[in-house]
Tab-separated table of C-alpha atoms and ligand atoms in Angstrom:
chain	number	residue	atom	x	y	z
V	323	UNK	CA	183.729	103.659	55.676
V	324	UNK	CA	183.329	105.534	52.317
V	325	UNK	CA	179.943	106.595	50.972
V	326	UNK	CA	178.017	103.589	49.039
V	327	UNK	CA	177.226	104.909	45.451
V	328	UNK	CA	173.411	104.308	45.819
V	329	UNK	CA	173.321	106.133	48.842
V	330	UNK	CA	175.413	109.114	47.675
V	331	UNK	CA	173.290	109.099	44.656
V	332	UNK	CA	170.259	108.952	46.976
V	333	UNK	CA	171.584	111.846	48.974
V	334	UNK	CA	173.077	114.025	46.402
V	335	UNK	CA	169.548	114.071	44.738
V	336	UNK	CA	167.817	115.363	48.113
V	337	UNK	CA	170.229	117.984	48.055
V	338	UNK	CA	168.749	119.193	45.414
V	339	UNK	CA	165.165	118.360	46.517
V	340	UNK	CA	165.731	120.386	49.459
V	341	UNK	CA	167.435	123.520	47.175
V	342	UNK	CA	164.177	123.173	45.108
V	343	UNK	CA	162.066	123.786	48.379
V	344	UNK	CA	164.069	126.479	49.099
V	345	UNK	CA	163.080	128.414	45.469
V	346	UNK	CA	159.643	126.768	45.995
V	347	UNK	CA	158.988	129.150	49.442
V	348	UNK	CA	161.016	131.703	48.263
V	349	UNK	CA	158.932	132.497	45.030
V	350	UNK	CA	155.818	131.889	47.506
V	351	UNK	CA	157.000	134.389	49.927
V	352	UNK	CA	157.483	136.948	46.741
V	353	UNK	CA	153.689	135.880	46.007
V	354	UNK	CA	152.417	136.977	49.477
V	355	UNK	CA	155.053	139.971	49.212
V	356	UNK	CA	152.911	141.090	46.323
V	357	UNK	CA	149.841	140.120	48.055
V	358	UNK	CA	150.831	142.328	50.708
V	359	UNK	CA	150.886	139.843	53.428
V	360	UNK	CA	154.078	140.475	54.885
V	361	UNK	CA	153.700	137.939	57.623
V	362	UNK	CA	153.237	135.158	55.191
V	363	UNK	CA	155.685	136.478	53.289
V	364	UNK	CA	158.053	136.222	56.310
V	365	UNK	CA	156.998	132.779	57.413
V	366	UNK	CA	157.715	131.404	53.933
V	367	UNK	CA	161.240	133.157	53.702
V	368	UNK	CA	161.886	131.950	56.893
V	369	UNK	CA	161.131	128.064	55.629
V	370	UNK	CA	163.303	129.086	52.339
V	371	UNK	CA	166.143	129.463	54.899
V	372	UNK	CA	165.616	126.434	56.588
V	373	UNK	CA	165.359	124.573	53.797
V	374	UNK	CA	169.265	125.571	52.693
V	375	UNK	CA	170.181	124.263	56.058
V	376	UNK	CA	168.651	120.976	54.853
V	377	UNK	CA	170.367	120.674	51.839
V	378	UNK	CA	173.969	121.976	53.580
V	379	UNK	CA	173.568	119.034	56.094
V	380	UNK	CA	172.842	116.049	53.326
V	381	UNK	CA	175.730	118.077	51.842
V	382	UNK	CA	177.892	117.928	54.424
V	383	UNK	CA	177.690	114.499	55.277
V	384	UNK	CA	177.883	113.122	51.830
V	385	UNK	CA	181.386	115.418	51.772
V	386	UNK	CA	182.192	113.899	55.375
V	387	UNK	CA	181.859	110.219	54.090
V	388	UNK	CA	183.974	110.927	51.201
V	389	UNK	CA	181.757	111.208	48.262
V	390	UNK	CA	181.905	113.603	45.870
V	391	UNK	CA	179.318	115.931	44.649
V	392	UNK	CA	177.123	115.745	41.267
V	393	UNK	CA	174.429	117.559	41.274
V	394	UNK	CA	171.781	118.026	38.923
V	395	UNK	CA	169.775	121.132	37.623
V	396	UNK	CA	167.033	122.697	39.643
V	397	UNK	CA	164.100	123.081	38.259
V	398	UNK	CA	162.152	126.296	38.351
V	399	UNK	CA	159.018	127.087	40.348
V	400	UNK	CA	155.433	128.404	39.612
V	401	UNK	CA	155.058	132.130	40.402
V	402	UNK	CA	151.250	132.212	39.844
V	403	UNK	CA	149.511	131.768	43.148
V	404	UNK	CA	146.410	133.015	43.395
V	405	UNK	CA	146.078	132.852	47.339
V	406	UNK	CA	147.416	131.862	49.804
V	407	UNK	CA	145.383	128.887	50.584
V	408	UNK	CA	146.301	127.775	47.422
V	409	UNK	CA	150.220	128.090	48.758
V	410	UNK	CA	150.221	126.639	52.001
V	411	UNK	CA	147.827	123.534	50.517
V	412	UNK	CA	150.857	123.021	48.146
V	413	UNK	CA	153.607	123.239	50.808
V	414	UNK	CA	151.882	120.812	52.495
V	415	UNK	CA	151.364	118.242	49.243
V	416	UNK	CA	155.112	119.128	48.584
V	417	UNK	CA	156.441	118.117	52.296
V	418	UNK	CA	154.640	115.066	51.799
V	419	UNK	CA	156.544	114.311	48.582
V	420	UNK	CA	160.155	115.567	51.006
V	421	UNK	CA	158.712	112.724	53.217
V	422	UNK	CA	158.477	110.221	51.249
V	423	UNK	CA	162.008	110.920	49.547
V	424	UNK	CA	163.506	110.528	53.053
V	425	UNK	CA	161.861	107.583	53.567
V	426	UNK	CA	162.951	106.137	50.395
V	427	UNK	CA	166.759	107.182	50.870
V	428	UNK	CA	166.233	105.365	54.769
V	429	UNK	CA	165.023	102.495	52.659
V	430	UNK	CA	167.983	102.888	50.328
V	431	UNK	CA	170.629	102.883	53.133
V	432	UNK	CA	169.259	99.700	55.305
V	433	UNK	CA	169.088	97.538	51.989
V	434	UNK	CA	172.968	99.117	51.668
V	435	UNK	CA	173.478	98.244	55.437
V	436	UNK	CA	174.799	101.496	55.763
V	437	UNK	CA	173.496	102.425	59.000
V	438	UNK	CA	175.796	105.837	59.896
V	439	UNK	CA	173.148	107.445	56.642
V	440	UNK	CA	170.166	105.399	58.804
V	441	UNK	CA	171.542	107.318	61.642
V	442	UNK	CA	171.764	110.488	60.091
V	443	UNK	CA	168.431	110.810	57.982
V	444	UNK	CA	166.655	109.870	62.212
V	445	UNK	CA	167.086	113.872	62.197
V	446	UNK	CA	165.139	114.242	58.913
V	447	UNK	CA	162.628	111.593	60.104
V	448	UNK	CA	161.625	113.951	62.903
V	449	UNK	CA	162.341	116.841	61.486
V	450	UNK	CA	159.485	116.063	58.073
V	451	UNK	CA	156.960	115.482	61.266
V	452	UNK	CA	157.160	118.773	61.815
V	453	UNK	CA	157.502	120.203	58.580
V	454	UNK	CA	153.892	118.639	57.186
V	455	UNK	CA	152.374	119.871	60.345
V	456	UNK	CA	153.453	123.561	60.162
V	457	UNK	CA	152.322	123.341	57.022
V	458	UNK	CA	148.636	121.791	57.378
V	459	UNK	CA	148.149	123.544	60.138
V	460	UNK	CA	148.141	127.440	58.176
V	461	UNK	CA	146.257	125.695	55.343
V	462	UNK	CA	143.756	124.360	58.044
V	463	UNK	CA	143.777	127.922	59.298
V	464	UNK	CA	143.048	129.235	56.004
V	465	UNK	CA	140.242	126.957	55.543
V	466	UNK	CA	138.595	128.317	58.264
V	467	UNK	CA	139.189	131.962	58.314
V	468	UNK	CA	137.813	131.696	54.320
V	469	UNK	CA	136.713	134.483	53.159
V	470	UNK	CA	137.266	137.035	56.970
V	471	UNK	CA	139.635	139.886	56.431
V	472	UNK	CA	140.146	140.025	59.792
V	473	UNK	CA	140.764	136.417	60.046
V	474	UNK	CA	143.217	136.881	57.428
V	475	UNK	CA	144.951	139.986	58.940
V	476	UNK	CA	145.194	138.367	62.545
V	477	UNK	CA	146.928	135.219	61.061
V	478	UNK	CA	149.154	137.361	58.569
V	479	UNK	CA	150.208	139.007	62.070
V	480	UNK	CA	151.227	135.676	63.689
V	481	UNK	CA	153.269	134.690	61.227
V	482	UNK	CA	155.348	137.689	61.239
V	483	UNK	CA	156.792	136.509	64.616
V	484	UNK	CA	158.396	133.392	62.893
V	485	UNK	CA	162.616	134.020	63.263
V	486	UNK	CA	164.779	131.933	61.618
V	487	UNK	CA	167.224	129.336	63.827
V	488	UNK	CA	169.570	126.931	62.126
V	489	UNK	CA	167.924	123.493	63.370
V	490	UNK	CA	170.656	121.975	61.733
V	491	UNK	CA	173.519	123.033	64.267
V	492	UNK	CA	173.471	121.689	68.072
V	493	UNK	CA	173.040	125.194	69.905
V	494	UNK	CA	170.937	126.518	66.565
V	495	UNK	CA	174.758	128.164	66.125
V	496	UNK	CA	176.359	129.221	62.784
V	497	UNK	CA	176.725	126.874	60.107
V	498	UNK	CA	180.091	125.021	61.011
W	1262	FEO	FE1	163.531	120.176	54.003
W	1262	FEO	FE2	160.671	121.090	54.089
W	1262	FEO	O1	161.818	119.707	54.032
């Protein structure tokens, strides 16, 4: 059955919700590049990369069910962070905001009774879980490190170890 206009709509404008997180982490990640926390600065270019595997799966399905694609203009992203509590405190307002999007378009597609988009958007369910917890958690982190160097260098240091792996794909494979 062919996409339902509302829920293409719907879709179409998380595609670009998800685009706009990627520029969101990617200009934080520059931020902590100039900050010289390279860890952060890896973690956050890391979630910039999995947030274009979001917005390539809404993409693809929308394609899958037929609909076409009209996207709107992305809109640009702060560049003056002042630290990084300040960043990951955002992230995690912003994923909050990605949640409630999903939830809407999962709204959008039971009032539509279009339940292969329900079905789809279960992955994003789960997968926003996550994505506010990653991100309260290093703000939480932050909080309590304050004002330690050390604290600061030892975290900066785990989050160097953060690889990127498509989510999107069954075996975490190449984007098919
Ligand atoms: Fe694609 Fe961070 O939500």
């Amino acid at each position: 059955m062919k996409i339902n206009k509302k829920v293409e709509e719907a879709i179409n404008k998380q595609v670009n919700a998800e685009f706009y997180s990627a520029y969101l982490y990617l200009g934080m990640s520059a931020s902590c590049t100039g900050m010289n926390l390279k860890g952060m600065a890896n973690w956050l270019y890391v979630q910039a990369q999995e947030e274009m595997t979001h917005a390539m799966k809404f993409y693809r399905f929308v394609l899958e069910r037929g609909g076409g694609s009209k996207f709107p203009a992305i809109e640009g992203v702060r560049a003056d962070w002042k630290t990084p509590l300040e960043m990951f405190t955002a992230a995690y307002e912003h994923e909050q905001k990605v949640t409630a999007m999903i939830n809407n378009i999962v709204d959008i597609a039971l009032a539509e009774r279009d339940h292969a988009t329900a079905s789809m958007l279960n992955w994003f369910v789960d997968e926003q879980v996550e994505e506010e917890a990653n991100s309260s958690e290093i703000a939480d982190k932050l909080k309590l490190i304050n004002d330690s160097k050390e604290g600061l260098f030892m975290l900066d240091k785990d989050l160097s170890a953060r690889v990127f792996v498509d989510s999107t794909q069954p075996a975490g494979g190449a984007q098919g």
